[in-house]
Amino acid sequence: MYKDNHLVAQLRAASFDREMDVFVQGQGGRTFGAFFANAERYAALLASRGVQAGDRVAVQVNKSLEALELYVGTVMAGAVFLPLNPDYTASEVAYFLQDATPRMFVLDPSRKSEMQSAVETANVTQVMTLDATGGGTLKDAASSMPAGFAPVPRTADDLAAILYTSGTTGRSKGAMLTHRALASNAETLVDYWRFTPDDVLIHALPIFHTHGLFVATNVALMAGAAMTFLPKFNLDAVFAAMPNATTLMGVPTFYTRMLQDPRLTVDSTRNMRLFVSGSAPLLAETHERWTERTGHKILERYGMTETNMNTSNPYEGARKPGTVGLPLPGVDVKIVDSDGAELDVDQIGSIEVRGDNVFAGYWQMPEKTAEELREDGWFVTGDLGVRDSDGYISIVGRSKDLIISGGFNVYPKEVEAVIDDLPNVLESAVIGLPHKDFGEAVVAVVVASDPALTIEAISVATSDKLARFKCPKIVLIVEALPRNTMGKVQKKALREKYENLFR
Ligand code: AMP
């Protein structure tokens, strides 16, 4: 159990007295001392602009160290950090600003005029800028503020951040994350993944999402570990960083792209002790090929915006390809049927989780919260999973992606696994499309790794290995699958694109 209510006290505990550079970013780094002093200046600035405990500070900026300092400074000021993907358009931002009613909005200076009407409609009075190099009105104003701001006291139940979910269905929801949820999860991960001040983490993830903001940043800060902070994932930069780094946290696309690069060898990964993957499924094949090439076993874990991290393959002990491992200490995980009854080993059901890591509900959506977060603390993740006899959990899809064809349940992952196993297949996405006889029909959208791939080869393999109701009615070979920035395949986009295939 973590010791202090305040997330910032937790984050700085390990790094407080350290002199060394904490971040290396092309032009150099920052000491921990300088990092936290800058965060204090941001906190002092926010307070001087009327930001009070519990106020939201919305931030839509490119990745920079200053943006991270602003995150820590916002939490120091007792406020609630609300990061937004820089790709969001003005109309999307208008929704977030109206929904969250932040006291302050920090944005890239190049987007000021574009966002003007969103800012006015939402009545946001404090608007400041921060660009990708860390310049802007926010930085200018903060530079003249004194360091030494004492964190505004908060309880463990107070909010530290709101992260909007990627909104695969309906309106995007603001997940309210408490100091307890963030601090306890980071503390668990530091321990579980053996982070120490000797580590150097390659940080190549975006910082508007739970993976890059909380898993990567909070863990490194809390462990007092250094980070090589990259503006984004770039193969040259990652290969250049690895000889001096010890760990990498990535989405599966990092790993598939690195596998296509001849620089990935036992030698180039010699200094590394840990590769973590999450946010989207890592193919067992990727896991195995990585081990063949480097001798390292990728550690896959499973989490989500609402819950932080839930399960992880162990640091010591078997890391099973295609699984997301075991429940983390302090996190309860159960797999239940549609009546909520717990299922046996090897039976597919809905994943529910409970623990300090779980969020406090959706911002201003009590009905949505009540649907998904039960009073006894169990959160209905919307993921479908199965547990093996060793307790390892595998994710077999989202409940929304479950296909019901002719009254039979088809789990997309099962069909995808058969297709992905074929020669000349890079990857696949199996979706259900409206069909007048079957309700939904199974359709496979496949990306070839070699033009020799034929639709017939796929159809033969699926009918050999799968019951008839699971076999795709149509197979489409496409150039690429639609993905979001976190590497997740956008099945919703595929369903929309092909919705009239059987009409
Ligand atoms: P987000 O809230 O954007 O982080 O998305 C969370 C969702 O990503 C989860 O509910 C899962 O569906 C998916 N996810 C995260 N990690 C994994 C993983 N290791 N394997 C499969 N799906 C994952």
XYZ file of C-alpha atoms and ligand atoms in Angstrom:
526
model
C 0.000 0.000 0.000
C 1.407 3.409 -0.885
C 2.337 5.787 1.883
C 1.352 9.312 0.942
C -1.893 10.629 -0.408
C -0.368 13.009 -2.841
C 0.701 11.630 -6.194
C 3.441 14.247 -6.543
C 4.957 13.363 -3.174
C 5.107 9.808 -4.418
C 6.618 10.746 -7.732
C 9.411 12.787 -6.268
C 10.251 10.571 -3.316
C 12.835 8.461 -5.157
C 14.333 11.217 -7.232
C 14.449 14.041 -4.754
C 18.150 14.054 -3.945
C 19.497 12.975 -7.287
C 21.877 15.076 -9.304
C 22.050 13.154 -12.545
C 20.233 13.976 -15.744
C 16.786 12.551 -15.730
C 15.872 13.115 -19.321
C 17.934 13.025 -22.442
C 16.229 14.554 -25.416
C 18.535 15.330 -28.270
C 19.616 18.690 -26.917
C 20.391 17.463 -23.435
C 18.483 16.802 -20.317
C 17.180 18.005 -17.022
C 18.139 17.020 -13.556
C 15.302 15.791 -11.379
C 15.793 18.935 -9.331
C 15.305 21.168 -12.384
C 12.325 19.122 -13.525
C 10.475 19.457 -10.237
C 11.483 23.109 -9.841
C 9.905 23.824 -13.233
C 6.813 21.884 -12.203
C 6.621 24.082 -9.098
C 6.789 27.193 -11.294
C 3.884 25.890 -13.367
C 1.963 25.147 -10.175
C 2.629 28.671 -8.883
C 1.532 30.136 -12.210
C -1.698 28.140 -12.261
C -2.484 29.209 -8.715
C -1.786 32.849 -9.597
C -4.245 32.538 -12.522
C -7.012 31.360 -10.256
C -6.681 27.617 -10.756
C -7.927 26.053 -7.549
C -8.012 22.569 -6.104
C -10.298 20.407 -8.214
C -10.247 22.723 -11.253
C -9.525 21.098 -14.595
C -6.588 22.183 -16.736
C -7.078 21.019 -20.327
C -3.877 20.593 -22.318
C -3.682 19.942 -26.061
C 0.002 20.231 -26.933
C 2.724 18.290 -28.666
C 4.964 16.031 -26.638
C 7.673 17.924 -24.766
C 9.385 17.849 -21.400
C 7.611 21.065 -20.514
C 4.289 19.315 -21.100
C 5.340 16.677 -18.561
C 6.387 19.369 -16.114
C 3.007 20.991 -16.628
C 1.331 17.664 -15.792
C 3.228 17.418 -12.506
C 2.724 21.139 -11.818
C -1.023 20.847 -12.364
C -1.267 18.013 -9.866
C 0.921 19.985 -7.422
C -1.553 22.862 -7.685
C -4.270 20.438 -6.573
C -5.879 20.645 -10.006
C -6.962 17.940 -12.434
C -4.799 17.336 -15.501
C -6.798 16.782 -18.677
C -4.615 15.930 -21.668
C -6.070 15.922 -25.170
C -4.733 14.253 -28.293
C -3.186 16.934 -30.554
C -4.988 15.290 -33.484
C -8.391 16.297 -32.143
C -10.169 18.794 -34.358
C -11.736 22.050 -33.198
C -15.192 20.460 -33.021
C -13.902 17.554 -30.933
C -12.086 19.972 -28.619
C -15.290 22.010 -28.309
C -17.018 18.941 -26.870
C -14.229 18.265 -24.351
C -14.058 21.874 -23.198
C -17.816 22.127 -22.755
C -17.978 18.798 -20.982
C -15.044 19.338 -18.623
C -15.349 23.144 -18.149
C -11.640 23.625 -17.454
C -10.360 26.736 -15.698
C -7.463 26.885 -18.123
C -6.787 25.569 -21.631
C -3.179 25.218 -22.804
C -2.725 24.694 -26.534
C -0.173 24.885 -29.297
C 0.170 28.514 -30.481
C -0.372 27.444 -34.104
C -3.927 26.366 -33.263
C -5.081 29.394 -31.343
C -7.333 30.917 -33.957
C -8.749 27.554 -35.002
C -9.794 26.869 -31.383
C -11.120 30.363 -30.699
C -14.791 29.545 -31.046
C -14.474 26.318 -29.009
C -12.861 28.353 -26.227
C -15.579 31.000 -26.351
C -18.473 28.561 -26.434
C -17.104 26.740 -23.404
C -16.371 30.012 -21.657
C -12.771 29.171 -20.847
C -11.216 32.372 -19.561
C -7.570 31.350 -19.203
C -5.945 30.333 -22.488
C -2.178 29.878 -22.703
C 0.190 28.402 -25.269
C 2.969 25.820 -25.230
C 4.721 24.718 -28.414
C 6.658 21.561 -29.253
C 9.969 23.132 -28.233
C 8.584 24.179 -24.869
C 8.079 27.849 -25.785
C 4.885 29.899 -25.550
C 3.006 32.195 -23.197
C 2.760 29.535 -20.518
C 6.498 28.967 -20.381
C 7.214 32.710 -20.496
C 4.882 33.420 -17.618
C 6.115 30.429 -15.584
C 9.777 31.460 -15.941
C 9.217 34.477 -13.738
C 7.465 32.472 -11.021
C 9.396 31.263 -7.980
C 10.160 27.578 -7.474
C 9.395 25.979 -4.108
C 5.609 25.775 -4.440
C 4.269 23.483 -1.725
C 1.793 20.953 -3.175
C -1.818 21.746 -2.343
C -2.920 18.983 0.029
C -5.217 16.405 -1.507
C -6.763 13.217 -0.221
C -6.336 9.865 -1.914
C -9.891 10.133 -3.253
C -9.354 13.499 -4.930
C -8.915 13.618 -8.674
C -5.486 14.015 -10.223
C -6.498 13.585 -13.862
C -9.336 13.075 -16.284
C -8.573 11.115 -19.415
C -11.171 10.870 -22.117
C -11.566 7.370 -23.493
C -10.998 6.890 -27.178
C -14.754 6.525 -27.581
C -15.112 3.496 -29.829
C -18.865 3.760 -29.352
C -20.915 6.822 -28.568
C -19.558 9.922 -26.916
C -16.090 9.938 -25.460
C -16.233 9.619 -21.667
C -13.990 11.362 -19.147
C -12.450 8.761 -16.828
C -11.838 10.339 -13.407
C -8.544 9.146 -11.937
C -7.756 9.672 -8.288
C -4.420 10.209 -6.580
C -4.878 6.760 -5.072
C -5.479 5.037 -8.410
C -2.447 6.592 -10.089
C -0.019 6.407 -7.173
C -0.902 2.856 -6.160
C -0.659 1.527 -9.698
C 2.702 3.156 -10.362
C 4.027 1.810 -7.093
C 2.870 -1.695 -7.978
C 4.472 -1.531 -11.417
C 7.801 -0.208 -10.112
C 7.990 -3.270 -7.899
C 6.583 -5.794 -10.330
C 8.826 -4.754 -13.200
C 11.847 -4.137 -10.924
C 12.419 -0.484 -11.808
C 15.339 1.142 -9.992
C 17.355 4.376 -10.268
C 19.765 2.453 -12.527
C 17.145 2.176 -15.248
C 16.934 4.272 -18.368
C 13.521 4.045 -20.018
C 13.069 4.826 -23.700
C 9.922 6.960 -23.718
C 8.549 7.042 -27.259
C 4.809 6.979 -26.478
C 2.384 9.908 -26.648
C 1.715 11.596 -23.304
C -2.019 12.211 -23.694
C -2.782 8.527 -23.075
C -2.560 6.361 -19.968
C 0.326 4.296 -21.368
C 2.800 7.129 -21.972
C 1.551 9.471 -19.262
C 0.973 7.164 -16.336
C 2.567 3.791 -16.986
C 5.793 5.146 -18.468
C 6.195 8.547 -16.790
C 4.859 7.776 -13.324
C 6.839 4.551 -13.100
C 10.102 6.198 -14.176
C 9.636 9.192 -11.864
C 8.584 7.082 -8.936
C 11.565 4.769 -9.375
C 13.953 7.685 -9.855
C 14.843 6.161 -13.235
C 16.121 8.226 -16.144
C 14.203 8.534 -19.383
C 15.304 8.979 -22.934
C 12.412 11.108 -23.990
C 11.635 10.982 -27.705
C 9.066 13.259 -29.345
C 7.600 10.172 -31.011
C 8.437 6.623 -32.016
C 11.192 6.664 -34.584
C 13.272 3.617 -35.492
C 16.570 5.491 -35.820
C 16.109 7.220 -32.475
C 15.140 4.014 -30.676
C 18.076 2.045 -32.103
C 20.390 4.923 -31.202
C 19.034 4.983 -27.636
C 19.134 1.261 -26.875
C 22.876 0.871 -26.104
C 22.466 3.356 -23.242
C 19.002 2.341 -22.121
C 17.602 -0.564 -20.121
C 13.874 -0.634 -20.845
C 11.327 0.170 -23.540
C 7.579 0.466 -23.179
C 5.704 0.190 -26.420
C 2.561 -0.658 -28.295
C 2.721 -3.767 -30.509
C 3.415 -1.710 -33.637
C 6.752 -0.615 -32.101
C 7.758 -4.245 -31.938
C 6.499 -5.271 -35.367
C 8.278 -2.312 -36.924
C 11.517 -3.028 -35.084
C 11.316 -6.653 -36.229
C 11.360 -5.456 -39.828
C 14.632 -3.623 -39.203
C 17.944 -5.464 -39.667
C 19.418 -3.488 -36.754
C 17.376 -5.590 -34.317
C 19.883 -8.130 -33.005
C 21.134 -9.751 -29.817
C 23.903 -7.188 -29.853
C 21.792 -4.046 -30.307
C 19.550 -5.087 -27.391
C 22.381 -6.248 -25.149
C 22.054 -3.445 -22.603
C 18.266 -3.773 -22.367
C 16.673 -5.729 -19.532
C 12.961 -5.286 -20.276
C 10.609 -4.742 -23.202
C 6.990 -4.096 -22.194
C 4.049 -4.223 -24.597
C 0.448 -3.167 -24.133
C -2.553 -1.107 -25.270
C -3.353 -3.555 -28.065
C -2.840 -7.288 -28.559
C 0.678 -8.493 -29.273
C 0.562 -11.445 -31.647
C 2.120 -14.608 -30.204
C 4.123 -14.746 -33.401
C 5.629 -11.304 -32.762
C 6.547 -12.414 -29.256
C 8.255 -15.542 -30.570
C 10.080 -13.809 -33.404
C 11.339 -11.184 -30.963
C 12.822 -13.890 -28.768
C 14.478 -15.580 -31.754
C 16.048 -12.325 -32.872
C 17.090 -10.805 -29.548
C 16.981 -13.472 -26.855
C 14.538 -11.240 -24.896
C 10.975 -12.158 -24.029
C 8.573 -9.231 -24.393
C 6.529 -8.719 -21.240
C 2.893 -8.143 -22.191
C 0.501 -6.421 -19.826
C -3.140 -5.355 -19.973
C -4.772 -2.183 -18.815
C -7.113 0.569 -19.821
C -7.791 4.260 -19.296
C -10.369 3.544 -16.589
C -8.309 1.075 -14.586
C -4.627 1.743 -15.147
C -2.862 -1.628 -15.358
C -4.692 -4.818 -14.383
C -2.566 -7.788 -15.334
C 0.998 -8.437 -16.362
C 3.188 -11.326 -17.330
C 5.684 -11.910 -14.532
C 9.161 -10.421 -14.408
C 10.551 -13.735 -13.287
C 8.697 -16.830 -14.415
C 6.988 -17.688 -17.682
C 5.951 -14.886 -20.007
C 3.384 -16.685 -22.107
C 2.973 -15.418 -25.672
C -0.596 -14.438 -26.510
C -1.504 -13.876 -22.850
C -1.595 -10.724 -20.738
C -0.353 -12.576 -17.685
C -1.619 -12.627 -14.116
C -3.585 -10.121 -12.037
C -1.222 -7.536 -10.524
C -0.859 -7.494 -6.740
C -3.819 -5.637 -5.267
C -5.960 -6.091 -8.379
C -8.812 -8.619 -8.424
C -9.788 -9.978 -11.814
C -12.741 -12.247 -12.543
C -14.223 -13.710 -15.698
C -17.992 -13.946 -15.619
C -20.908 -15.092 -17.764
C -23.822 -12.883 -18.762
C -25.459 -13.459 -15.354
C -22.349 -12.364 -13.515
C -21.428 -15.886 -12.372
C -17.725 -16.628 -12.262
C -16.548 -18.986 -14.999
C -14.142 -21.887 -14.880
C -10.732 -22.137 -16.438
C -10.797 -22.084 -20.278
C -14.272 -20.543 -20.489
C -14.646 -17.253 -22.300
C -16.460 -14.482 -20.485
C -16.540 -10.827 -19.591
C -13.560 -9.465 -17.625
C -14.280 -7.489 -14.455
C -11.655 -5.877 -12.236
C -11.526 -4.339 -8.774
C -8.791 -2.597 -6.810
C -7.200 0.723 -5.891
C -6.215 1.073 -9.549
C -9.832 1.497 -10.701
C -11.156 4.955 -11.611
C -13.796 6.901 -9.710
C -16.386 7.000 -12.507
C -17.098 8.952 -15.680
C -17.091 12.725 -15.412
C -20.680 13.928 -15.193
C -22.117 10.674 -16.499
C -23.684 8.994 -13.457
C -25.777 6.583 -15.561
C -22.792 5.410 -17.600
C -20.800 5.057 -14.404
C -23.554 2.999 -12.795
C -23.710 0.699 -15.829
C -20.019 -0.125 -15.752
C -18.767 0.457 -12.213
C -20.707 -1.555 -9.668
C -21.282 -0.318 -6.135
C -19.129 -3.111 -4.752
C -16.184 -1.768 -6.758
C -16.154 -4.209 -9.691
C -15.624 -2.513 -13.056
C -17.013 -4.141 -16.194
C -14.142 -3.717 -18.622
C -16.007 -4.619 -21.810
C -13.185 -6.994 -22.677
C -13.731 -10.682 -23.199
C -11.166 -13.023 -21.745
C -10.264 -16.493 -20.667
C -8.034 -17.818 -17.910
C -5.818 -20.892 -18.267
C -5.063 -23.435 -15.565
C -1.988 -21.439 -14.456
C -4.111 -18.325 -13.987
C -2.831 -16.513 -17.083
C -5.424 -14.393 -18.811
C -5.865 -13.953 -22.560
C -7.983 -11.233 -24.131
C -10.214 -12.577 -26.886
C -11.786 -9.307 -27.940
C -14.125 -6.541 -26.870
C -17.673 -7.512 -25.998
C -18.782 -4.920 -28.552
C -16.759 -6.781 -31.185
C -18.341 -10.129 -30.380
C -20.083 -11.381 -33.508
C -23.394 -13.170 -33.220
C -23.988 -14.961 -36.487
C -27.098 -17.096 -36.891
C -27.408 -17.107 -33.105
C -23.881 -18.415 -32.552
C -21.153 -16.461 -30.786
C -18.033 -15.926 -32.832
C -14.974 -14.534 -31.075
C -13.035 -12.547 -33.682
C -9.687 -13.395 -32.116
C -10.180 -17.109 -32.709
C -10.725 -16.580 -36.439
C -7.924 -14.002 -36.630
C -5.495 -16.462 -35.022
C -6.151 -19.039 -37.761
C -5.672 -16.473 -40.514
C -2.610 -14.847 -38.918
C -0.953 -18.253 -38.759
C -0.993 -18.636 -42.543
C 2.049 -17.933 -44.681
C 1.966 -14.576 -46.504
C -0.402 -13.016 -43.944
C 0.779 -9.979 -42.027
C -2.342 -9.443 -39.933
C -6.108 -9.602 -39.973
C -9.224 -8.123 -38.425
C -12.430 -10.111 -38.238
C -15.676 -8.156 -37.949
C -19.420 -8.772 -38.015
C -21.514 -7.000 -40.620
C -25.299 -6.689 -40.812
C -26.781 -9.592 -42.750
C -30.459 -10.321 -43.370
C -30.286 -14.082 -42.738
C -27.602 -14.348 -40.106
C -28.102 -11.078 -38.243
C -24.388 -10.599 -38.547
C -22.019 -12.204 -41.007
C -18.357 -12.893 -40.302
C -15.997 -10.952 -42.554
C -12.202 -11.118 -42.528
C -10.152 -8.116 -43.559
C -6.601 -9.281 -44.202
C -3.267 -7.598 -44.914
C -0.809 -9.689 -46.953
C 2.904 -9.792 -46.232
C 3.436 -11.200 -49.718
C 1.350 -10.753 -52.872
C 1.237 -14.554 -53.247
C -1.568 -14.612 -50.654
C -4.922 -15.694 -52.073
C -8.436 -15.493 -50.740
C -8.788 -19.171 -51.476
C -5.871 -20.071 -49.191
C -7.602 -18.221 -46.384
C -10.965 -19.844 -47.024
C -9.435 -23.321 -47.149
C -7.587 -22.781 -43.863
C -10.591 -21.388 -42.015
C -12.930 -24.144 -43.168
C -10.324 -26.760 -42.240
C -9.862 -25.431 -38.742
C -13.093 -23.726 -37.725
C -16.742 -24.657 -37.381
C -18.776 -23.481 -40.343
C -20.557 -20.674 -38.490
C -17.180 -19.125 -37.640
C -15.828 -19.093 -41.191
C -15.771 -15.716 -42.929
C -18.539 -15.277 -45.484
C -16.284 -12.846 -47.281
C -12.522 -12.328 -47.146
C -11.114 -8.962 -48.197
C -7.408 -8.392 -48.813
C -6.461 -4.774 -48.115
C -3.284 -2.660 -48.013
C -3.467 -1.771 -44.308
C -5.825 -1.864 -41.335
C -7.010 1.451 -39.862
C -5.221 2.126 -36.557
C -5.257 4.887 -33.970
C -2.144 6.406 -32.431
C -1.990 3.710 -29.766
C -1.764 1.029 -32.437
C -5.307 -0.219 -31.891
C -7.084 -1.533 -34.952
C -10.210 0.554 -35.461
C -12.830 -2.127 -36.018
C -15.547 0.473 -35.825
C -14.077 2.200 -38.880
C -13.987 -1.126 -40.717
C -17.588 -1.898 -39.807
C -18.658 1.515 -41.064
C -16.701 1.198 -44.279
C -18.182 -2.176 -45.199
C -21.617 -1.865 -43.588
C -23.450 -2.351 -46.896
C -21.499 -5.373 -48.055
C -24.500 -7.695 -47.634
C -27.254 -5.197 -48.326
P -7.373 2.395 -23.605
O -8.382 2.806 -22.619
O -7.282 3.289 -24.798
O -6.040 2.156 -22.985
O -7.855 0.997 -24.194
C -8.012 -0.087 -23.338
C -8.310 -1.338 -24.114
O -7.166 -1.721 -24.892
C -8.581 -2.513 -23.237
O -9.898 -2.505 -22.736
C -8.295 -3.664 -24.176
O -9.388 -3.887 -25.027
C -7.140 -3.126 -24.998
N -5.846 -3.622 -24.512
C -4.964 -3.029 -23.694
N -3.876 -3.805 -23.497
C -4.094 -4.930 -24.207
C -3.351 -6.141 -24.425
N -2.153 -6.334 -23.890
N -3.910 -7.078 -25.232
C -5.115 -6.903 -25.790
N -5.854 -5.793 -25.636
C -5.352 -4.822 -24.854
